[in-house]
PDB file of C-alpha atoms in Angstrom:
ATOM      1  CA  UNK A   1     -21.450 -20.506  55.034  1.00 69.00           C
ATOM      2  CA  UNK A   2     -24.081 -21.264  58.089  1.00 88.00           C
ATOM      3  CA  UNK A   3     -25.505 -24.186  56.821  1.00 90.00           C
ATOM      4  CA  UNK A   4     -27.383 -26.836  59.504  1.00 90.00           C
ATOM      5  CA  UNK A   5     -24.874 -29.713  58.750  1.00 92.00           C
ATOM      6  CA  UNK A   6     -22.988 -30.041  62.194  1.00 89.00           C
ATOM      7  CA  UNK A   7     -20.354 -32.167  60.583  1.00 90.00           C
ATOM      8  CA  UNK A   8     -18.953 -33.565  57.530  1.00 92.00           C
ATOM      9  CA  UNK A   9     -20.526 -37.288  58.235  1.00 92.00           C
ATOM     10  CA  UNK A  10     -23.738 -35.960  58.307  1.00 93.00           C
ATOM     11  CA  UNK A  11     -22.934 -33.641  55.097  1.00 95.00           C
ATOM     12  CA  UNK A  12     -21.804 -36.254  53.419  1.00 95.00           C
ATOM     13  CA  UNK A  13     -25.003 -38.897  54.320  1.00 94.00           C
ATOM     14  CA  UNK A  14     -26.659 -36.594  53.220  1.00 95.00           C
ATOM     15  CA  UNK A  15     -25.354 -36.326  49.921  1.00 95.00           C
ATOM     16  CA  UNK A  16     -25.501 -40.174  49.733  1.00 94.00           C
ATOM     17  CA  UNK A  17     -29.371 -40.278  50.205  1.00 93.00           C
ATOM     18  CA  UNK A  18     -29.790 -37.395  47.530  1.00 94.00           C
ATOM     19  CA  UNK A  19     -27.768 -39.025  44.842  1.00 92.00           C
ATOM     20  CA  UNK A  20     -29.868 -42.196  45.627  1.00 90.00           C
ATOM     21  CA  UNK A  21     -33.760 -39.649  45.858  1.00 90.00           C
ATOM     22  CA  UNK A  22     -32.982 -37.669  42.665  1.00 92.00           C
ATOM     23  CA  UNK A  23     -32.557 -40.221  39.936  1.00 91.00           C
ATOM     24  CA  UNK A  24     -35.537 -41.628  41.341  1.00 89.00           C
ATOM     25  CA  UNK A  25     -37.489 -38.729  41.212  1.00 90.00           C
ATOM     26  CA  UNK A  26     -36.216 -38.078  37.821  1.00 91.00           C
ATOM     27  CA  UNK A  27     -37.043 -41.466  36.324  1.00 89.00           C
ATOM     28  CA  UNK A  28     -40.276 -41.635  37.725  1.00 86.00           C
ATOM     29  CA  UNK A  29     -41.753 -38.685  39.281  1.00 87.00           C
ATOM     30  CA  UNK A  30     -42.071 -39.593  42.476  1.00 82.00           C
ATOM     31  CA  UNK A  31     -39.839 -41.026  45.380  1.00 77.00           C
ATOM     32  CA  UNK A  32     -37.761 -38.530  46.606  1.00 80.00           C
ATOM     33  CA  UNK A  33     -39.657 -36.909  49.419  1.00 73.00           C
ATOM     34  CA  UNK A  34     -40.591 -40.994  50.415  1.00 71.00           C
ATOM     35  CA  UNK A  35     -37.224 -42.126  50.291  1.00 78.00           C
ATOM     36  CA  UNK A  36     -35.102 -38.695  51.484  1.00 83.00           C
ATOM     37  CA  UNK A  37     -37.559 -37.170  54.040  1.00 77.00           C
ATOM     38  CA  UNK A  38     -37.862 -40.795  55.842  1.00 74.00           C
ATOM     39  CA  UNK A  39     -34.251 -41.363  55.239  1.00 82.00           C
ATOM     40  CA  UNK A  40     -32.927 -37.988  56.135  1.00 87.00           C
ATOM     41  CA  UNK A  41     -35.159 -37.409  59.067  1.00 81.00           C
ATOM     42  CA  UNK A  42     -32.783 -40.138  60.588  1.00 83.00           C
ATOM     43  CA  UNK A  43     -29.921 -38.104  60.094  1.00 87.00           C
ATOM     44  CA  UNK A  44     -30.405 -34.621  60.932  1.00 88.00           C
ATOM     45  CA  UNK A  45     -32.105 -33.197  63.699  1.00 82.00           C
ATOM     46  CA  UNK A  46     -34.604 -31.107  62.750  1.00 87.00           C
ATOM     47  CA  UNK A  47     -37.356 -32.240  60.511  1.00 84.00           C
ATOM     48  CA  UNK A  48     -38.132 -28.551  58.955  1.00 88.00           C
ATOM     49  CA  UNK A  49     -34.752 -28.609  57.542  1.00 91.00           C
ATOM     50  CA  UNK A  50     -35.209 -31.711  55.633  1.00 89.00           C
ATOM     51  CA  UNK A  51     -38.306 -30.516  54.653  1.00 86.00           C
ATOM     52  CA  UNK A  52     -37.246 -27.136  53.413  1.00 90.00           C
ATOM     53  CA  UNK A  53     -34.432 -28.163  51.927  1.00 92.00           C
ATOM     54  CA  UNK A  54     -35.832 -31.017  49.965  1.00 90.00           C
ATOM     55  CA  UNK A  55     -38.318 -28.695  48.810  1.00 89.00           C
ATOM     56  CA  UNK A  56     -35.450 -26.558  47.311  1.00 92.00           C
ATOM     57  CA  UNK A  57     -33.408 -28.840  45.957  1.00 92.00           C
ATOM     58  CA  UNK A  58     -36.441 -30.241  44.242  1.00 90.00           C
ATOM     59  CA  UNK A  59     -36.713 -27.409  42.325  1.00 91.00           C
ATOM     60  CA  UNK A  60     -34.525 -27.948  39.052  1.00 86.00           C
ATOM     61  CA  UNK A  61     -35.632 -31.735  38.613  1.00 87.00           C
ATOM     62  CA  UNK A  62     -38.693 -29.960  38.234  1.00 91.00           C
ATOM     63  CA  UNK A  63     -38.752 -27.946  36.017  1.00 91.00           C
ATOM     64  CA  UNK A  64     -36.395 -30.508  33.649  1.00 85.00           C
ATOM     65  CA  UNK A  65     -38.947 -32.677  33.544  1.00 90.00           C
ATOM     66  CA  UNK A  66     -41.768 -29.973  33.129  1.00 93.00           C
ATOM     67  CA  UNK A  67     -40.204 -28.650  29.973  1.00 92.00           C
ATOM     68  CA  UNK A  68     -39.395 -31.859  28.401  1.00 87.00           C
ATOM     69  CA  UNK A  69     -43.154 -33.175  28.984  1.00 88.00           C
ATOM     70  CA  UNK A  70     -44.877 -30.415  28.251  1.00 88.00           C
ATOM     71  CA  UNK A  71     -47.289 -31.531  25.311  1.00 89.00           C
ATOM     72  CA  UNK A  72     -48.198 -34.488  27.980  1.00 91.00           C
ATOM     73  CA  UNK A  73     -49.231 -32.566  30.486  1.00 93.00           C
ATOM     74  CA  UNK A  74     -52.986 -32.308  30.927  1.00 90.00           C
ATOM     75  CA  UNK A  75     -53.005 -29.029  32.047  1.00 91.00           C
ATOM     76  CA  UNK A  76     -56.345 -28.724  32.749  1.00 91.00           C
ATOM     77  CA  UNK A  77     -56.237 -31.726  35.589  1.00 91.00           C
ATOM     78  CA  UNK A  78     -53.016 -29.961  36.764  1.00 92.00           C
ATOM     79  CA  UNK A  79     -54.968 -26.663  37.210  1.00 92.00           C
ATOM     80  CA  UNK A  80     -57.831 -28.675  39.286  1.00 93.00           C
ATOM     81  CA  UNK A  81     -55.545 -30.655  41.237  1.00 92.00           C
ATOM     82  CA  UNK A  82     -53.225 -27.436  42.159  1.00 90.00           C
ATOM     83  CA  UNK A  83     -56.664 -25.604  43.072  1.00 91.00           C
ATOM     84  CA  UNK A  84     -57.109 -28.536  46.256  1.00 90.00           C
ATOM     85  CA  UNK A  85     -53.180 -27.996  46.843  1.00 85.00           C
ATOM     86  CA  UNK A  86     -53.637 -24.467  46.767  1.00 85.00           C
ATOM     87  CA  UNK A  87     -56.462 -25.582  49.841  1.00 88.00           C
ATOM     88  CA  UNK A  88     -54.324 -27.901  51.681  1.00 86.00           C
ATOM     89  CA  UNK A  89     -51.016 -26.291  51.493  1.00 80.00           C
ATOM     90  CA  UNK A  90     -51.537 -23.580  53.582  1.00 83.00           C
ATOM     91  CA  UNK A  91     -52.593 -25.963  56.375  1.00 79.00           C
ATOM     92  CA  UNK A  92     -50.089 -28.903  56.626  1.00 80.00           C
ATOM     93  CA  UNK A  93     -47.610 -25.421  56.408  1.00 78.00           C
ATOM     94  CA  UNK A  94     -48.871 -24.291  59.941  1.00 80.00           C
ATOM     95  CA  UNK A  95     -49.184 -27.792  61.177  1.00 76.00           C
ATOM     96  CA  UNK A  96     -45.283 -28.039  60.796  1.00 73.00           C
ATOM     97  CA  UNK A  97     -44.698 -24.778  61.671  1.00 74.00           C
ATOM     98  CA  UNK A  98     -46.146 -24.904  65.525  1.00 74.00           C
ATOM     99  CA  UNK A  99     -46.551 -28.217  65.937  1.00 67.00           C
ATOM    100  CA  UNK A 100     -44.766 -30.450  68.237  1.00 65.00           C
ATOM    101  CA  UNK A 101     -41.518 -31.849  66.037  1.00 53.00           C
ATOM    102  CA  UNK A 102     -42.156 -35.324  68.010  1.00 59.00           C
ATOM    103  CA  UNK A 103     -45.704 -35.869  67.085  1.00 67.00           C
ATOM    104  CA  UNK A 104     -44.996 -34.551  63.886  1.00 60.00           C
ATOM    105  CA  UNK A 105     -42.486 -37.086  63.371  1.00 57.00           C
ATOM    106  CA  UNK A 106     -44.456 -39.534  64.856  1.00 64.00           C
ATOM    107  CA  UNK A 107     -47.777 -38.882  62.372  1.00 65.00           C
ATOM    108  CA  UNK A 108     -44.641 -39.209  60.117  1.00 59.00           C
ATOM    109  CA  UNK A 109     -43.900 -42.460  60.432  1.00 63.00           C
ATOM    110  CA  UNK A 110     -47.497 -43.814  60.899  1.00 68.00           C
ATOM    111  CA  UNK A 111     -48.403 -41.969  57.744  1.00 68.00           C
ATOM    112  CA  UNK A 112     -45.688 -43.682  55.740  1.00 61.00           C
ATOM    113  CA  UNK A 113     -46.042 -47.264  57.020  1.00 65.00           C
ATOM    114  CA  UNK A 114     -49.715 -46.639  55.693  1.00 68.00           C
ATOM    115  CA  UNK A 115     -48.747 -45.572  52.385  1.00 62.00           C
ATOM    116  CA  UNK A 116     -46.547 -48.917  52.535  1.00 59.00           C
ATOM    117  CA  UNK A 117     -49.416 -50.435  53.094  1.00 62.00           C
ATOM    118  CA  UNK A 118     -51.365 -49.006  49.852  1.00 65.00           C
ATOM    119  CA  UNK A 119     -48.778 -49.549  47.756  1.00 60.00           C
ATOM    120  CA  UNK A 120     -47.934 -53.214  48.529  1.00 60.00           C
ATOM    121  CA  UNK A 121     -51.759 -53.489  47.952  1.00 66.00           C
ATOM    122  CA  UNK A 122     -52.126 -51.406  44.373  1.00 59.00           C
ATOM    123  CA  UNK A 123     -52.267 -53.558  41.289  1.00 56.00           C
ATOM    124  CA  UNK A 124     -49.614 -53.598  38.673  1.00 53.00           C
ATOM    125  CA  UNK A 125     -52.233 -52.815  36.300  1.00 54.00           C
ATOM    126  CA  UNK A 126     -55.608 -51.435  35.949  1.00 56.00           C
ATOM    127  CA  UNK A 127     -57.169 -48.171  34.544  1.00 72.00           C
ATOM    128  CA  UNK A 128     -59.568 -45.895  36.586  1.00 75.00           C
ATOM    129  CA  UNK A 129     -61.802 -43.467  34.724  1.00 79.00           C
ATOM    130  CA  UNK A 130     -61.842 -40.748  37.272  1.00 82.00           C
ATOM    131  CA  UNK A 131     -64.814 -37.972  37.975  1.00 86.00           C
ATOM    132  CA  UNK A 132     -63.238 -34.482  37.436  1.00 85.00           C
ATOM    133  CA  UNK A 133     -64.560 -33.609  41.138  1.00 87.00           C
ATOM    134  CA  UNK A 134     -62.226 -35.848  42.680  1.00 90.00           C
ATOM    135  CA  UNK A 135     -58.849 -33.989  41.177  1.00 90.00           C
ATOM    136  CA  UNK A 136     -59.208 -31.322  43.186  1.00 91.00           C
ATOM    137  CA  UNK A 137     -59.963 -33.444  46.203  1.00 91.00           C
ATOM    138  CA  UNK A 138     -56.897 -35.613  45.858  1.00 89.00           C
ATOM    139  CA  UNK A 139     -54.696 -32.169  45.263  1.00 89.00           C
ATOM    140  CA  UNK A 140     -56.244 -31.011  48.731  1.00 89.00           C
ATOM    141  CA  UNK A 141     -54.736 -34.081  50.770  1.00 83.00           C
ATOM    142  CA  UNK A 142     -51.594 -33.952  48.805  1.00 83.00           C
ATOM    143  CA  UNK A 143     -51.136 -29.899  49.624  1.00 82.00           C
ATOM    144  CA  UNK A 144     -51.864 -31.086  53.729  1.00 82.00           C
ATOM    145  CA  UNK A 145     -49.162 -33.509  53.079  1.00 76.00           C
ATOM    146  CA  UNK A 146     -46.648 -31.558  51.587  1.00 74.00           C
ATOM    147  CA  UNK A 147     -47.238 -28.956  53.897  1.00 76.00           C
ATOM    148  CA  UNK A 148     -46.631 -30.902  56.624  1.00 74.00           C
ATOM    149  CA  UNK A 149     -44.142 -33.483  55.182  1.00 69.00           C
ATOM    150  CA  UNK A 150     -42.665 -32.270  52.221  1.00 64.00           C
ATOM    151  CA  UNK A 151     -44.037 -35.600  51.354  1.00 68.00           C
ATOM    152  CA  UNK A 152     -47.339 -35.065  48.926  1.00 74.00           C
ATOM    153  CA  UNK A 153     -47.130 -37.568  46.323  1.00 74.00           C
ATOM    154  CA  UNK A 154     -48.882 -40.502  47.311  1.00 73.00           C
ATOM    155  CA  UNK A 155     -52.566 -39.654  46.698  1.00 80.00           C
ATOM    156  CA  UNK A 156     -51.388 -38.161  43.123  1.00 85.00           C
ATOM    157  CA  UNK A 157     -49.409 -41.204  42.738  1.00 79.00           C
ATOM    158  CA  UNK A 158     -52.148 -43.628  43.825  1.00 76.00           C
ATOM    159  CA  UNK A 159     -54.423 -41.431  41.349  1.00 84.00           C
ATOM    160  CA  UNK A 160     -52.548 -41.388  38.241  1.00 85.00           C
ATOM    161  CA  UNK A 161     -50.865 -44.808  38.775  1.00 76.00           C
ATOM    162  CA  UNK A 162     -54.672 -46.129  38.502  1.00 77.00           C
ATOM    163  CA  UNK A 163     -55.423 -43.946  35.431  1.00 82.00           C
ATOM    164  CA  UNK A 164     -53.253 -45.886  33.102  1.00 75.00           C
ATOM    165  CA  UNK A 165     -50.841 -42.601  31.796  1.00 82.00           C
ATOM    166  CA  UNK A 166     -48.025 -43.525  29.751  1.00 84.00           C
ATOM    167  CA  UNK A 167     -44.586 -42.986  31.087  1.00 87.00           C
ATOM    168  CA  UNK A 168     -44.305 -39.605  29.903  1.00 88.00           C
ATOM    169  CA  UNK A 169     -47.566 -38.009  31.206  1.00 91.00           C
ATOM    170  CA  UNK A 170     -47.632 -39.893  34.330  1.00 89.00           C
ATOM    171  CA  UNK A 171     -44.394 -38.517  35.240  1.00 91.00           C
ATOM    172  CA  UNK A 172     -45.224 -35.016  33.437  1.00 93.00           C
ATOM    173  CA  UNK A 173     -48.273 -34.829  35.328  1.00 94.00           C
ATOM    174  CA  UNK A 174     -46.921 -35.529  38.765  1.00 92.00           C
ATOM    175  CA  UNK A 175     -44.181 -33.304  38.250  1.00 92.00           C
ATOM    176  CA  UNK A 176     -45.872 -30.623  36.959  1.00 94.00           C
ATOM    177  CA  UNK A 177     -48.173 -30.425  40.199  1.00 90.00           C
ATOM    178  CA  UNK A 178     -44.961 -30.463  42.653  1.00 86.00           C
ATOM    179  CA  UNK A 179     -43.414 -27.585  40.914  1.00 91.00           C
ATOM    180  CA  UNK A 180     -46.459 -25.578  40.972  1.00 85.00           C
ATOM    181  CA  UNK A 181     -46.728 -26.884  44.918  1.00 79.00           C
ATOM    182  CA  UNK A 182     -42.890 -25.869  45.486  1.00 85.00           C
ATOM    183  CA  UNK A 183     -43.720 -22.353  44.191  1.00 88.00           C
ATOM    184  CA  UNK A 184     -46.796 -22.040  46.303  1.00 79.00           C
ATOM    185  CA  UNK A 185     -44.415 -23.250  49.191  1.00 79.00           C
ATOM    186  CA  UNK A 186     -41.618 -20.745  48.750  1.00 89.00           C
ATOM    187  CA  UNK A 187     -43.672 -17.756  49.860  1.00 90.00           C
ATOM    188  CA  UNK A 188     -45.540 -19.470  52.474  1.00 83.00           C
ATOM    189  CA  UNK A 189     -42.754 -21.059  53.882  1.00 88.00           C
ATOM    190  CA  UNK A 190     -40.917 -17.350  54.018  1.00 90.00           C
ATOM    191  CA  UNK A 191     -44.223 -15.979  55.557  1.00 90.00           C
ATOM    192  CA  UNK A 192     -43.401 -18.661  58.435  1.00 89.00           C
ATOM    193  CA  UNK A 193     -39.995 -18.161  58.960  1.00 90.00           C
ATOM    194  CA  UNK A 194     -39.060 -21.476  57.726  1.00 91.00           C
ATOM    195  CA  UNK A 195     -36.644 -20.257  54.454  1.00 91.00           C
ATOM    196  CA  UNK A 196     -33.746 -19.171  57.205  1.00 92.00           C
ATOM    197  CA  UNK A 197     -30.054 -18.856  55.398  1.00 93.00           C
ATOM    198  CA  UNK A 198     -28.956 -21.865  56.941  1.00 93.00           C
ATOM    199  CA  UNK A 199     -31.634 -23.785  55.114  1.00 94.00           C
ATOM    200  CA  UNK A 200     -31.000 -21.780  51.812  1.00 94.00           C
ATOM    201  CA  UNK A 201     -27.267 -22.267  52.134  1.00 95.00           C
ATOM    202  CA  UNK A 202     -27.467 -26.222  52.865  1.00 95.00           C
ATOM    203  CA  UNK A 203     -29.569 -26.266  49.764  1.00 94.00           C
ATOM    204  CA  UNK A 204     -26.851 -24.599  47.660  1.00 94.00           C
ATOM    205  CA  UNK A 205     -23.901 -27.178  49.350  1.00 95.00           C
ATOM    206  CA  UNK A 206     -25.934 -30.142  47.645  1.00 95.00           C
ATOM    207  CA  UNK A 207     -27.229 -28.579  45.341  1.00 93.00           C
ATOM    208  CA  UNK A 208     -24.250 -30.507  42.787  1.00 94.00           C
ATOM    209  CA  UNK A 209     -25.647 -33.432  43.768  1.00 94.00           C
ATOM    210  CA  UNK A 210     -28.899 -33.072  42.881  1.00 92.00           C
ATOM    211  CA  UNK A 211     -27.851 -31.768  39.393  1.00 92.00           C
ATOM    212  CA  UNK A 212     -26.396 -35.425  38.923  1.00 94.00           C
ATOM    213  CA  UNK A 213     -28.966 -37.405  40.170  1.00 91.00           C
ATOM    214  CA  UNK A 214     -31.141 -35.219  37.776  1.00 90.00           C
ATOM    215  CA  UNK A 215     -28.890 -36.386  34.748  1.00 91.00           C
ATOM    216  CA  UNK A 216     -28.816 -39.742  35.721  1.00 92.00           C
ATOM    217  CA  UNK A 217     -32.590 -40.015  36.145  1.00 91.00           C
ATOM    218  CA  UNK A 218     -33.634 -38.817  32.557  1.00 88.00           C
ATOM    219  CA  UNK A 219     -31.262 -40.497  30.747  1.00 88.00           C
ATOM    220  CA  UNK A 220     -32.550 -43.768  32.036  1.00 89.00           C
ATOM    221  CA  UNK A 221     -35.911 -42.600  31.775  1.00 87.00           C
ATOM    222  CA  UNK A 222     -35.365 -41.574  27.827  1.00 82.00           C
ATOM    223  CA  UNK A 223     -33.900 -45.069  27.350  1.00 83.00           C
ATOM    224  CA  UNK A 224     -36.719 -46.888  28.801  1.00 83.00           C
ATOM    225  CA  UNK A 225     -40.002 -48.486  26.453  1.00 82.00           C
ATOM    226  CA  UNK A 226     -43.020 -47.911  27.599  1.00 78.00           C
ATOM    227  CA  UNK A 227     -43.537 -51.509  29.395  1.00 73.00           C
ATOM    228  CA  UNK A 228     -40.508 -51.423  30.788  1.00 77.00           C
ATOM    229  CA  UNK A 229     -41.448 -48.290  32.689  1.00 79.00           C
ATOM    230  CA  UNK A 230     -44.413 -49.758  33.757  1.00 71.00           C
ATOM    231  CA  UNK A 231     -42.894 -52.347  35.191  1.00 70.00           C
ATOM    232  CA  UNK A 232     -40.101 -50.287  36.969  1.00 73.00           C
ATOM    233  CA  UNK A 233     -43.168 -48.193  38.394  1.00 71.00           C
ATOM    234  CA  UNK A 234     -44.972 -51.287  39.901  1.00 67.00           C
ATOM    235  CA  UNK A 235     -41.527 -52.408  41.547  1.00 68.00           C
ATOM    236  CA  UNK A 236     -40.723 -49.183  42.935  1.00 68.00           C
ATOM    237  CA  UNK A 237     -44.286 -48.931  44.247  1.00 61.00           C
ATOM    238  CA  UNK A 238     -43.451 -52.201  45.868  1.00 63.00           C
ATOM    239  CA  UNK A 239     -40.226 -52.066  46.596  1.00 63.00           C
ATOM    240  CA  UNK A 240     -40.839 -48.684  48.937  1.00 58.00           C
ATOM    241  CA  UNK A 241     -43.712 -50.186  50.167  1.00 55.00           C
ATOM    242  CA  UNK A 242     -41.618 -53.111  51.879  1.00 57.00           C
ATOM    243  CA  UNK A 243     -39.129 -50.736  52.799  1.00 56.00           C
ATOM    244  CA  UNK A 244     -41.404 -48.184  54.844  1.00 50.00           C
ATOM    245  CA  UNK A 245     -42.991 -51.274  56.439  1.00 52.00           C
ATOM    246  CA  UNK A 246     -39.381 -52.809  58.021  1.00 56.00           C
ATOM    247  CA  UNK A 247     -38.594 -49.054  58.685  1.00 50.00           C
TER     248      UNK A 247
END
């Protein structure tokens, strides 16, 4: 199979960082694309294979959590906030297409020590009632940055973290929105010329791996109260935070 893994090390790395991204994901609704694209972008050599690929293997998480949350979902915000991604994808998608891989990886890594930065700051509690003109503004950076990164959680996270959802709709929200972004990125990315086999078949290679992670992620999440969750969600916020900033 012509995958882009150049050796078994790498292949195998790279499994290691998915098993960690996934569960995350799962349990939470955000994380991998902070903790994998950062992570992996250390490891292989091109960043529009981590970025593709992520995007892929992203996919069945997805749509788990999707159909398990579905009477939590407030569609209607979903639809708003996937009208701005609908905006923004398109452009972060030709920003990693012809731009320069070292300035994109460079905007990279400013970009997430700044999200570090929020998130260290944001306050383990709080509830923000939010005008419905700024959903669609948020989903517009978050399409830019998933175009671009593979990496467009933050503003939704910042967003709903500061609404005050429960467990269930803040991570049936968020996940709802990246599925509908992943299936807005599968044509445009083929348009591009970014969904090459190799990408496809590296996908497929971990794609057992993600399945796991996946398992592991919702049965924690299922066993978790409410204020535990809440908790776990400040942490995280904090513990990636500190992370990004050493990185």
């Amino acid at each position: 199979m012509p995958t882009f893994f150049t050796s078994w090390p790498q292949y195998l790395l790279t499994c290691l960082v998915l098993l960690l991204a996934q569960p995350i994901y799962v349990l939470f609704g955000f994380g991998a694309g902070l903790i994998a694209v950062g992570s992996l972008a250390m490891v292989l050599s091109d960043i529009k294979d981590v970025v593709v690929m992520m995007m892929l293997v992203s996919l069945p998480p997805e749509i788990l959590v999707v159909i398990t949350s579905r009477k939590e979902i407030s569609w209607k915000g979903v639809g708003l906030a996937c009208a701005g991604v609908a905006v923004g994808l398109p452009a972060g998608t030709l920003a990693l297409e012809h731009g320069d891989p070292t300035i994109i990886l460079t905007i990279l890594g400013v970009f997430l020590v700044l999200v570090g930065l929020a998130f260290v700051l944001l306050p383990s509690r709080g509830s923000v009632s939010w005008p419905v003109w700024s959903t669609p503004v948020v989903g517009v950076l978050a399409g830019a940055l998933g175009g671009m990164f593979g990496t467009a959680g933050p503003p939704l996270i910042l967003y709903y973290r500061l609404a005050g959802m429960s467990k269930g709709a803040f991570r049936g929200n968020l996940m709802a929105i990246f599925l509908v972004m992943a299936l807005l990125r599968l044509p445009t990315y083929g348009v591009t010329g970014l969904l090459t086999l190799p990408r496809l078949w590296s996908a497929a290679a971990v794609f057992p791996v993600v399945l796991l992670g996946a398992w592991l992620g919702n049965r924690i999440h299922l066993d978790l109260s409410e204020r535990t969750f809440q908790r776990l969600v400040a942490a995280a916020l904090a513990a990636i935070g500190v992370l990004l900033l050493v990185r």
